[in-house]
Amino acid sequence: MAAQATAIPVTARVVLRRSDSDDAEPHPIGVCVINYFGATSAHRTTVAYRYHEDVLTLESPTTATAGSHTLQLHHANCCPFRALLQGGPLPDDLVMPRMRVAVVVMIVSADKRVLLTRRAATMRTFPFAWVAPGGGIEAGESLAQAGVREVAEETGVVLSESATTPIMLFESAHPALLDHGHPSRHHLIAYLKVQLQVPHDNVKLRLQPSEVGAAAWLSEDDVGFVLNPPTQKPESRMVPGVVLEETLHQKTQIDICPLAYGDIKFQRGDPVAERLTTGTRAALEALLEKL
């Protein structure tokens, strides 16, 4: 019996098409997308994608239709959807999430610093995690429109839709590990890049208190540090940023060692890590090749 879907409103739909002989079909609930395209042991694959009228279509690059763009699709090494499929038949009563679409924007300043934000401690998923600004897509929006809106809401930075460039796709699950329970959320995230024409210290940040607790500007060397930290942890590594304290925005220096090594904090008595999310790590790796 196929897994049941959770009753969560989904604005954008994901449809998949493997070959010329196949019709496009809605994403099968609970199915790892990278597995669907035949990469059953890899953690990335190349797909063609297009987004039109609230539908994100993923196709094999060899069968791409007009208007499609080719990108790398990544997921975590421990994808719980792949693990579930490899574990044998699913329980009949297992409730699985429908795949939702989100967009994230990697902002690069003229002096080649990348903006990352720390999710607020009150967030239900990934509190204290460091990510780039982004979120869900509203009905009728393009990926660029949604990304620009989310950036303005979360950081106060106003961007042009025409300045966005797609850099990668990421298949996300929550919880990220099957050991932490069956996944309750499944997202296909489009990562976009925006290149600013001004240095980072000319960008005024106004963080959204309900979602963002801090923001930091990382140089190319800082990005390399958090992706591949030295074995010996330094006492600190400081970068320019902003911390939101109640309603006050404090310009300060922020230690990025937690991004590289992970710091354990507590939310409602439960331990959570201040760290980079897996999707953010993959996007920074892709971005580093272009800086």
C-alpha angles and dihedrals in degrees: 000000000000119000116264122242125239114242098247119141109248119198100184122043129212119218126182135207123184104183146356090267093054128082117226109264133190112265105274107244113256095011122133105236095214089053089049090061092051101259092123096159102028127084096217139034138174118256138170115234140184132178120209133155095350094312123114109200120197119193140171107269089238091060099038115147129216113295095027125131125207118232141156114262115208137183137178119284088240098048104175093208091058090045091052092051091049091051095068133251115000121239113264092234096049110125114210131188125250113241114260130196125235136170132217128191124213106205117202120190125218089258089056100255120143121220117229127174131207114229115239119264089241095060114118094219125044098351112192091014119138115235141148116262117275146106146166129341122244123220112282096014125126119225090257093049092050093047094049091047093049092048091052092048096047102036108013090238113138115214136180118245090221090060093065121104123185114237107170148337126237131197108215132191134187122237087034093206125056088217087068093056139283112313115267097183132045122183138177104209124198112207116208130186127218121190113208123212094216132065119258095256090061092058114094112212124205107181124209105239096208093058111017130054102172144355132210137190112222124198122218089263091049091053089051089050095053093044095048109018119188118257091244107066112224120226089249145334113207129204132175116268151127130262121200112221109183099306098336123100110214119195106217147138114276126206110231096190090101089059090054101039105019124243121220115231130169129242116185088341094307122115116243129174126239097219148121114283115238092247092051090050091052091047092050090051090052091045094048089063089059102042 
